[in-house]
Amino acid sequence: MGMSQDNLRGFILAFLSSGFIGASFIIKKKGLRRAAAVSGVRAGYGGYAYLLEPLWWLGMVTMIVGEVANFVAYAFAPAILVTPLGALSIIVSAVLAHFMLKEKLHQLGVLGCVMCISGSVIIVIHAPQESPITSVQEIWAMATQQAFLLYLGSVIVLVVLLILYFAPRCGHTNVLVFTGICSLMGSLSVMSVKALGTALKLTFEGKNQLVYLETWFFMFIVATCVIIQMNYLNKALDTFNTAVVSPIYYVMFTSLTIIASVIMFKDWDGQNTGSIISELCGFIAVLCGTILLNSAKDSDRGSSFRGEHAPLSPTLSTGLFSGNRETLKHDEENELSPDDICLRKQEPY
């Protein structure tokens, strides 16, 4: 199947986005670690010393560049094409961690990389062509349809429960709490980013969409979702090993985003069964590759889930996501002084 010009642009932007975001996690994690060592309070326990750490800001700038590219990609291509490509950021992280953090990438990890790339290629080839959108009001009609409102209500209820009930009780011991909040909010942020990006694209083409309140509302939703998503992704990355956070966040975020996109934008309408099955197979290949890639890391998974060893760093993805899209754990963390080890007992992030 041929790829449209818009889908090709979206693919290229998503590919570049993965590179920048993947690199940002390595940089930000080192910055978060350094800030925790200096201040004695990790971000997961309410510490914000990383805001004074230049290395963390360098990672943030790198991530922003990636997220901007990702943002623009959604204006050209459907979420079902752009979002799964976030797995490529994990490959970037794995490779950089191998060289910069001295983490070994075994043959199983290499196989995971190959599966991620193969699955991404399948998704790109069979990605659906989007119906032309001529106004942000068309997107607003999609966002207010009954099916999507039901999804929206479910997400809000789950996020409120996770933040108010589960996070205080088991957020620092169960990796699914923080990553769940990030993933749920991430799916909404992607839908809003898609809407806002399309509105800006139409505006630059001469069809001013800034006169509509819907455009500004989508912008507000994007800002709100991104702030919440990044805050809890920081907590997840600081509390648990990135090798654990990465695949869990990617699987949850990507799955929820595809579900939201299929409901809101009806990505699969007009596609034949074969194309849909191919996309699902490509997505499954990417998921399996992500799991293989992270299972090959030289890290103690058990301690990750208990929160005993905690690295640092985030995304939107993330994503905005990243992003949606995240990285690997850092064995350097084991090379801490006794004072740093004491600090770990009170850190989660």
Tab-separated table of C-alpha atoms in Angstrom:
chain	number	residue	atom	x	y	z
A	1	MET	CA	0.000	0.000	0.000
A	2	GLY	CA	1.231	3.503	-0.850
A	3	MET	CA	1.825	6.131	1.799
A	4	SER	CA	0.300	9.590	1.432
A	5	GLN	CA	2.456	12.693	1.632
A	6	ASP	CA	0.930	13.669	4.971
A	7	ASN	CA	1.563	10.232	6.435
A	8	LEU	CA	5.156	10.358	5.193
A	9	ARG	CA	5.716	13.737	6.851
A	10	GLY	CA	4.155	12.447	10.045
A	11	PHE	CA	6.373	9.367	9.965
A	12	ILE	CA	9.587	11.371	9.495
A	13	LEU	CA	8.680	13.762	12.306
A	14	ALA	CA	7.740	10.893	14.629
A	15	PHE	CA	11.026	9.143	13.808
A	16	LEU	CA	13.079	12.247	14.658
A	17	SER	CA	10.977	12.778	17.759
A	18	SER	CA	11.850	9.308	19.043
A	19	GLY	CA	15.561	10.042	18.691
A	20	PHE	CA	15.399	13.241	20.705
A	21	ILE	CA	13.082	11.851	23.372
A	22	GLY	CA	15.089	8.654	23.775
A	23	ALA	CA	18.249	10.680	24.366
A	24	SER	CA	16.475	13.023	26.773
A	25	PHE	CA	15.701	10.213	29.219
A	26	ILE	CA	19.343	9.341	29.651
A	27	ILE	CA	20.260	12.980	30.215
A	28	LYS	CA	17.373	13.731	32.563
A	29	LYS	CA	17.904	10.614	34.633
A	30	LYS	CA	21.498	11.617	35.263
A	31	GLY	CA	20.310	15.101	36.192
A	32	LEU	CA	17.661	13.804	38.584
A	33	ARG	CA	20.211	11.546	40.237
A	34	ARG	CA	22.689	14.341	40.639
A	35	ALA	CA	20.039	16.653	42.131
A	36	ALA	CA	18.923	13.988	44.623
A	37	ALA	CA	22.502	13.407	45.737
A	38	VAL	CA	22.972	17.129	46.381
A	39	SER	CA	19.649	17.954	48.039
A	40	GLY	CA	18.965	14.660	49.840
A	41	VAL	CA	15.313	14.650	48.688
A	42	ARG	CA	14.207	12.855	45.563
A	43	ALA	CA	11.513	14.112	43.250
A	44	GLY	CA	9.288	11.159	44.121
A	45	TYR	CA	9.068	12.410	47.690
A	46	GLY	CA	8.252	15.978	46.732
A	47	GLY	CA	11.771	17.212	46.011
A	48	TYR	CA	12.201	19.815	43.272
A	49	ALA	CA	15.958	20.333	43.475
A	50	TYR	CA	16.260	18.974	39.944
A	51	LEU	CA	14.853	22.309	38.722
A	52	LEU	CA	18.220	23.837	39.646
A	53	GLU	CA	20.211	21.132	37.884
A	54	PRO	CA	21.551	22.231	34.433
A	55	LEU	CA	21.827	18.641	33.220
A	56	TRP	CA	18.147	18.076	33.898
A	57	TRP	CA	17.285	21.199	31.908
A	58	LEU	CA	19.454	20.015	29.028
A	59	GLY	CA	17.436	16.813	29.002
A	60	MET	CA	14.238	18.850	29.178
A	61	VAL	CA	15.249	20.970	26.170
A	62	THR	CA	16.097	17.809	24.233
A	63	MET	CA	12.736	16.370	25.161
A	64	ILE	CA	10.901	19.545	24.169
A	65	VAL	CA	12.486	19.429	20.723
A	66	GLY	CA	11.325	15.827	20.406
A	67	GLU	CA	7.863	16.640	21.668
A	68	VAL	CA	7.503	19.550	19.254
A	69	ALA	CA	8.367	17.201	16.395
A	70	ASN	CA	5.883	14.705	17.800
A	71	PHE	CA	3.257	17.435	18.130
A	72	VAL	CA	3.614	18.410	14.483
A	73	ALA	CA	3.567	14.742	13.431
A	74	TYR	CA	0.042	14.380	14.832
A	75	ALA	CA	-1.110	17.226	12.601
A	76	PHE	CA	-0.165	15.193	9.530
A	77	ALA	CA	-0.659	11.537	10.425
A	78	PRO	CA	-3.158	9.498	12.481
A	79	ALA	CA	-2.333	8.630	16.085
A	80	ILE	CA	-2.384	4.936	15.218
A	81	LEU	CA	0.704	5.603	13.050
A	82	VAL	CA	2.549	8.161	15.175
A	83	THR	CA	2.097	6.743	18.669
A	84	PRO	CA	3.519	3.204	18.201
A	85	LEU	CA	6.674	4.712	16.694
A	86	GLY	CA	7.456	5.875	20.206
A	87	ALA	CA	9.009	2.427	20.714
A	88	LEU	CA	11.962	3.649	18.694
A	89	SER	CA	12.854	5.961	21.580
A	90	ILE	CA	13.379	2.873	23.729
A	91	ILE	CA	15.860	1.559	21.179
A	92	VAL	CA	17.685	4.901	21.241
A	93	SER	CA	17.756	4.775	25.032
A	94	ALA	CA	19.032	1.206	25.058
A	95	VAL	CA	21.852	2.006	22.651
A	96	LEU	CA	22.848	5.183	24.498
A	97	ALA	CA	22.674	3.387	27.840
A	98	HIS	CA	24.963	0.706	26.425
A	99	PHE	CA	27.640	3.242	25.484
A	100	MET	CA	27.113	6.063	27.993
A	101	LEU	CA	25.960	4.161	31.066
A	102	LYS	CA	27.883	0.956	30.422
A	103	GLU	CA	24.724	-1.146	30.433
A	104	LYS	CA	25.131	-4.325	28.420
A	105	LEU	CA	22.772	-4.906	25.526
A	106	HIS	CA	22.611	-8.676	25.141
A	107	GLN	CA	21.460	-10.670	22.143
A	108	LEU	CA	17.944	-10.777	23.561
A	109	GLY	CA	17.956	-6.990	23.616
A	110	VAL	CA	19.158	-6.858	20.025
A	111	LEU	CA	16.300	-9.187	19.059
A	112	GLY	CA	13.914	-6.815	20.842
A	113	CYS	CA	15.271	-3.897	18.810
A	114	VAL	CA	14.752	-5.833	15.578
A	115	MET	CA	11.164	-6.683	16.552
A	116	CYS	CA	10.403	-3.068	17.413
A	117	ILE	CA	11.735	-1.883	14.078
A	118	SER	CA	9.930	-4.639	12.138
A	119	GLY	CA	6.639	-3.929	13.896
A	120	SER	CA	7.012	-0.205	13.247
A	121	VAL	CA	7.576	-0.852	9.536
A	122	ILE	CA	4.407	-2.978	9.358
A	123	ILE	CA	2.394	-0.259	11.094
A	124	VAL	CA	3.747	2.416	8.764
A	125	ILE	CA	2.922	0.371	5.655
A	126	HIS	CA	-0.653	-0.352	6.734
A	127	ALA	CA	-1.440	2.946	8.473
A	128	PRO	CA	-4.883	4.337	7.600
A	129	GLN	CA	-5.371	7.462	5.499
A	130	GLU	CA	-7.120	10.209	7.423
A	131	SER	CA	-10.244	11.915	6.179
A	132	PRO	CA	-9.642	15.614	5.442
A	133	ILE	CA	-10.596	17.929	8.299
A	134	THR	CA	-11.578	21.469	7.357
A	135	SER	CA	-12.365	22.996	10.735
A	136	VAL	CA	-11.619	22.553	14.428
A	137	GLN	CA	-15.369	22.418	14.922
A	138	GLU	CA	-15.372	19.080	13.108
A	139	ILE	CA	-12.911	17.775	15.698
A	140	TRP	CA	-15.074	19.218	18.476
A	141	ALA	CA	-18.028	17.231	17.122
A	142	MET	CA	-15.873	14.097	17.269
A	143	ALA	CA	-14.782	14.886	20.842
A	144	THR	CA	-18.379	15.339	22.013
A	145	GLN	CA	-19.805	12.187	20.476
A	146	GLN	CA	-21.326	9.826	23.022
A	147	ALA	CA	-18.733	7.075	22.671
A	148	PHE	CA	-15.786	9.377	23.317
A	149	LEU	CA	-17.533	11.161	26.183
A	150	LEU	CA	-17.938	7.761	27.838
A	151	TYR	CA	-14.199	7.120	27.408
A	152	LEU	CA	-13.399	10.604	28.730
A	153	GLY	CA	-15.578	10.108	31.805
A	154	SER	CA	-13.975	6.743	32.535
A	155	VAL	CA	-10.474	8.227	32.305
A	156	ILE	CA	-11.307	11.095	34.634
A	157	VAL	CA	-12.810	8.779	37.251
A	158	LEU	CA	-9.813	6.423	37.131
A	159	VAL	CA	-7.277	9.275	37.343
A	160	VAL	CA	-9.033	10.822	40.335
A	161	LEU	CA	-9.100	7.446	42.106
A	162	LEU	CA	-5.422	6.811	41.382
A	163	ILE	CA	-4.317	10.265	42.551
A	164	LEU	CA	-6.472	10.607	45.647
A	165	TYR	CA	-6.697	7.014	46.883
A	166	PHE	CA	-4.018	4.742	45.440
A	167	ALA	CA	-1.056	7.124	45.049
A	168	PRO	CA	-0.787	7.993	48.785
A	169	ARG	CA	-1.145	4.337	49.785
A	170	CYS	CA	0.864	2.357	47.248
A	171	GLY	CA	2.238	4.797	44.689
A	172	HIS	CA	5.811	4.234	45.875
A	173	THR	CA	5.541	0.461	45.911
A	174	ASN	CA	3.392	-0.329	42.862
A	175	VAL	CA	4.712	0.864	39.504
A	176	LEU	CA	1.243	0.701	37.928
A	177	VAL	CA	-0.085	3.660	39.947
A	178	PHE	CA	2.137	6.448	38.630
A	179	THR	CA	2.421	4.947	35.144
A	180	GLY	CA	-1.340	4.459	35.046
A	181	ILE	CA	-1.943	8.148	35.738
A	182	CYS	CA	0.600	9.100	33.057
A	183	SER	CA	-0.897	6.761	30.489
A	184	LEU	CA	-4.508	7.761	31.054
A	185	MET	CA	-3.730	11.480	30.920
A	186	GLY	CA	-1.396	10.831	27.994
A	187	SER	CA	-4.194	9.385	25.879
A	188	LEU	CA	-6.226	12.559	26.422
A	189	SER	CA	-3.229	14.789	25.760
A	190	VAL	CA	-2.606	13.072	22.419
A	191	MET	CA	-6.208	13.576	21.327
A	192	SER	CA	-5.992	17.262	22.295
A	193	VAL	CA	-2.581	17.617	20.627
A	194	LYS	CA	-4.026	16.088	17.468
A	195	ALA	CA	-6.900	18.576	17.569
A	196	LEU	CA	-4.696	21.569	18.339
A	197	GLY	CA	-2.070	20.585	15.772
A	198	THR	CA	-4.723	20.244	13.085
A	199	ALA	CA	-6.193	23.630	14.028
A	200	LEU	CA	-2.782	25.305	13.762
A	201	LYS	CA	-2.061	23.540	10.493
A	202	LEU	CA	-5.337	24.857	9.035
A	203	THR	CA	-4.534	28.319	10.380
A	204	PHE	CA	-1.151	28.349	8.633
A	205	GLU	CA	-2.914	27.264	5.448
A	206	GLY	CA	-5.048	30.404	5.615
A	207	LYS	CA	-8.113	29.024	7.414
A	208	ASN	CA	-7.901	30.827	10.747
A	209	GLN	CA	-9.017	28.509	13.548
A	210	LEU	CA	-7.892	30.776	16.384
A	211	VAL	CA	-11.225	32.570	16.269
A	212	TYR	CA	-12.957	29.477	17.607
A	213	LEU	CA	-13.166	28.874	21.359
A	214	GLU	CA	-12.714	25.167	20.717
A	215	THR	CA	-9.101	25.759	19.638
A	216	TRP	CA	-8.264	27.507	22.909
A	217	PHE	CA	-10.083	24.859	24.899
A	218	PHE	CA	-7.988	22.123	23.291
A	219	MET	CA	-4.878	24.172	24.096
A	220	PHE	CA	-5.915	24.352	27.757
A	221	ILE	CA	-6.512	20.590	27.864
A	222	VAL	CA	-3.091	19.941	26.342
A	223	ALA	CA	-1.359	22.109	28.961
A	224	THR	CA	-3.273	20.523	31.855
A	225	CYS	CA	-2.717	16.942	30.726
A	226	VAL	CA	0.966	17.487	29.991
A	227	ILE	CA	1.657	19.014	33.414
A	228	ILE	CA	-0.043	16.127	35.226
A	229	GLN	CA	1.548	13.538	32.953
A	230	MET	CA	5.088	14.858	33.367
A	231	ASN	CA	4.749	15.220	37.123
A	232	TYR	CA	3.740	11.605	37.637
A	233	LEU	CA	6.154	10.290	35.036
A	234	ASN	CA	8.935	11.998	36.995
A	235	LYS	CA	7.700	10.230	40.104
A	236	ALA	CA	7.569	6.855	38.350
A	237	LEU	CA	11.063	7.178	36.886
A	238	ASP	CA	12.549	8.332	40.165
A	239	THR	CA	10.893	5.599	42.207
A	240	PHE	CA	11.405	2.603	39.938
A	241	ASN	CA	14.093	1.411	37.558
A	242	THR	CA	13.596	2.802	34.088
A	243	ALA	CA	13.878	-0.724	32.688
A	244	VAL	CA	10.565	-1.394	34.432
A	245	VAL	CA	8.836	1.951	33.885
A	246	SER	CA	9.741	2.096	30.183
A	247	PRO	CA	7.880	-0.962	28.830
A	248	ILE	CA	4.922	-0.640	31.192
A	249	TYR	CA	4.407	3.017	30.362
A	250	TYR	CA	4.846	2.403	26.638
A	251	VAL	CA	2.360	-0.473	26.533
A	252	MET	CA	-0.285	1.324	28.602
A	253	PHE	CA	0.134	4.713	26.956
A	254	THR	CA	0.165	3.377	23.396
A	255	SER	CA	-2.756	1.020	23.935
A	256	LEU	CA	-4.927	3.698	25.529
A	257	THR	CA	-4.007	6.254	22.875
A	258	ILE	CA	-4.922	3.892	20.044
A	259	ILE	CA	-8.232	3.085	21.751
A	260	ALA	CA	-8.975	6.795	22.222
A	261	SER	CA	-8.045	7.578	18.612
A	262	VAL	CA	-10.144	4.753	17.191
A	263	ILE	CA	-13.122	5.997	19.226
A	264	MET	CA	-12.700	9.723	18.552
A	265	PHE	CA	-11.231	9.893	15.033
A	266	LYS	CA	-12.584	6.516	13.843
A	267	ASP	CA	-9.191	5.600	12.373
A	268	TRP	CA	-10.327	2.146	11.306
A	269	ASP	CA	-13.441	3.253	9.468
A	270	GLY	CA	-13.003	2.472	5.793
A	271	GLN	CA	-10.067	0.106	6.331
A	272	ASN	CA	-10.357	-3.529	5.335
A	273	THR	CA	-9.962	-6.326	7.842
A	274	GLY	CA	-6.548	-7.306	6.503
A	275	SER	CA	-5.074	-3.855	7.094
A	276	ILE	CA	-6.456	-3.688	10.619
A	277	ILE	CA	-5.076	-7.139	11.450
A	278	SER	CA	-1.696	-6.158	10.000
A	279	GLU	CA	-1.613	-3.026	12.160
A	280	LEU	CA	-2.465	-5.047	15.253
A	281	CYS	CA	0.233	-7.606	14.403
A	282	GLY	CA	2.750	-4.798	13.956
A	283	PHE	CA	1.704	-3.302	17.278
A	284	ILE	CA	2.036	-6.680	19.016
A	285	ALA	CA	5.493	-7.126	17.491
A	286	VAL	CA	6.502	-3.735	18.869
A	287	LEU	CA	5.135	-4.612	22.302
A	288	CYS	CA	6.981	-7.941	22.358
A	289	GLY	CA	10.152	-6.252	21.185
A	290	THR	CA	9.845	-3.666	23.939
A	291	ILE	CA	9.437	-6.377	26.574
A	292	LEU	CA	12.384	-8.374	25.201
A	293	LEU	CA	14.545	-5.283	25.033
A	294	ASN	CA	13.949	-4.397	28.647
A	295	SER	CA	14.054	-7.966	29.954
A	296	ALA	CA	17.607	-8.164	28.630
A	297	LYS	CA	18.811	-5.375	30.906
A	298	ASP	CA	21.245	-6.167	33.698
A	299	SER	CA	18.934	-4.951	36.402
A	300	ASP	CA	17.286	-6.424	39.437
A	301	ARG	CA	13.651	-6.339	38.497
A	302	GLY	CA	12.506	-7.332	41.951
A	303	SER	CA	14.086	-4.332	43.602
A	304	SER	CA	12.543	-2.099	40.979
A	305	PHE	CA	9.023	-3.036	41.950
A	306	ARG	CA	9.822	-2.603	45.624
A	307	GLY	CA	11.224	0.821	44.897
A	308	GLU	CA	14.474	0.030	46.679
A	309	HIS	CA	16.636	1.359	43.857
A	310	ALA	CA	15.395	4.411	42.089
A	311	PRO	CA	16.721	6.190	39.080
A	312	LEU	CA	15.551	9.486	37.776
A	313	SER	CA	14.092	11.122	34.662
A	314	PRO	CA	10.892	11.800	32.701
A	315	THR	CA	9.115	12.743	29.495
A	316	LEU	CA	5.823	13.746	28.391
A	317	SER	CA	5.611	11.463	26.138
A	318	THR	CA	5.909	12.507	26.652
A	319	GLY	CA	5.985	11.844	25.043
A	320	LEU	CA	4.213	13.728	25.448
A	321	PHE	CA	4.882	12.214	25.059
A	322	SER	CA	6.420	10.606	24.537
A	323	GLY	CA	5.278	9.943	24.922
A	324	ASN	CA	5.196	9.422	24.356
A	325	ARG	CA	8.062	6.385	24.473
A	326	GLU	CA	10.773	5.862	27.574
A	327	THR	CA	14.113	4.413	28.636
A	328	LEU	CA	16.287	2.122	30.559
A	329	LYS	CA	17.728	1.766	33.990
A	330	HIS	CA	21.141	2.884	35.068
A	331	ASP	CA	23.518	0.586	36.843
A	332	GLU	CA	25.586	3.610	37.860
A	333	GLU	CA	23.054	4.022	40.590
A	334	ASN	CA	24.646	1.126	42.420
A	335	GLU	CA	27.894	3.078	42.689
A	336	LEU	CA	26.611	5.314	45.478
A	337	SER	CA	28.270	6.346	48.667
A	338	PRO	CA	26.813	5.209	52.020
A	339	ASP	CA	25.193	8.635	52.405
A	340	ASP	CA	23.501	8.299	49.030
A	341	ILE	CA	22.287	4.815	49.933
A	342	CYS	CA	20.637	6.214	53.032
A	343	LEU	CA	18.874	8.814	50.912
A	344	ARG	CA	17.407	6.088	48.729
A	345	LYS	CA	15.312	4.742	51.556
A	346	GLN	CA	13.243	7.908	51.480
A	347	GLU	CA	13.114	8.430	47.709
A	348	PRO	CA	10.518	7.477	45.259
A	349	TYR	CA	9.752	9.332	42.126
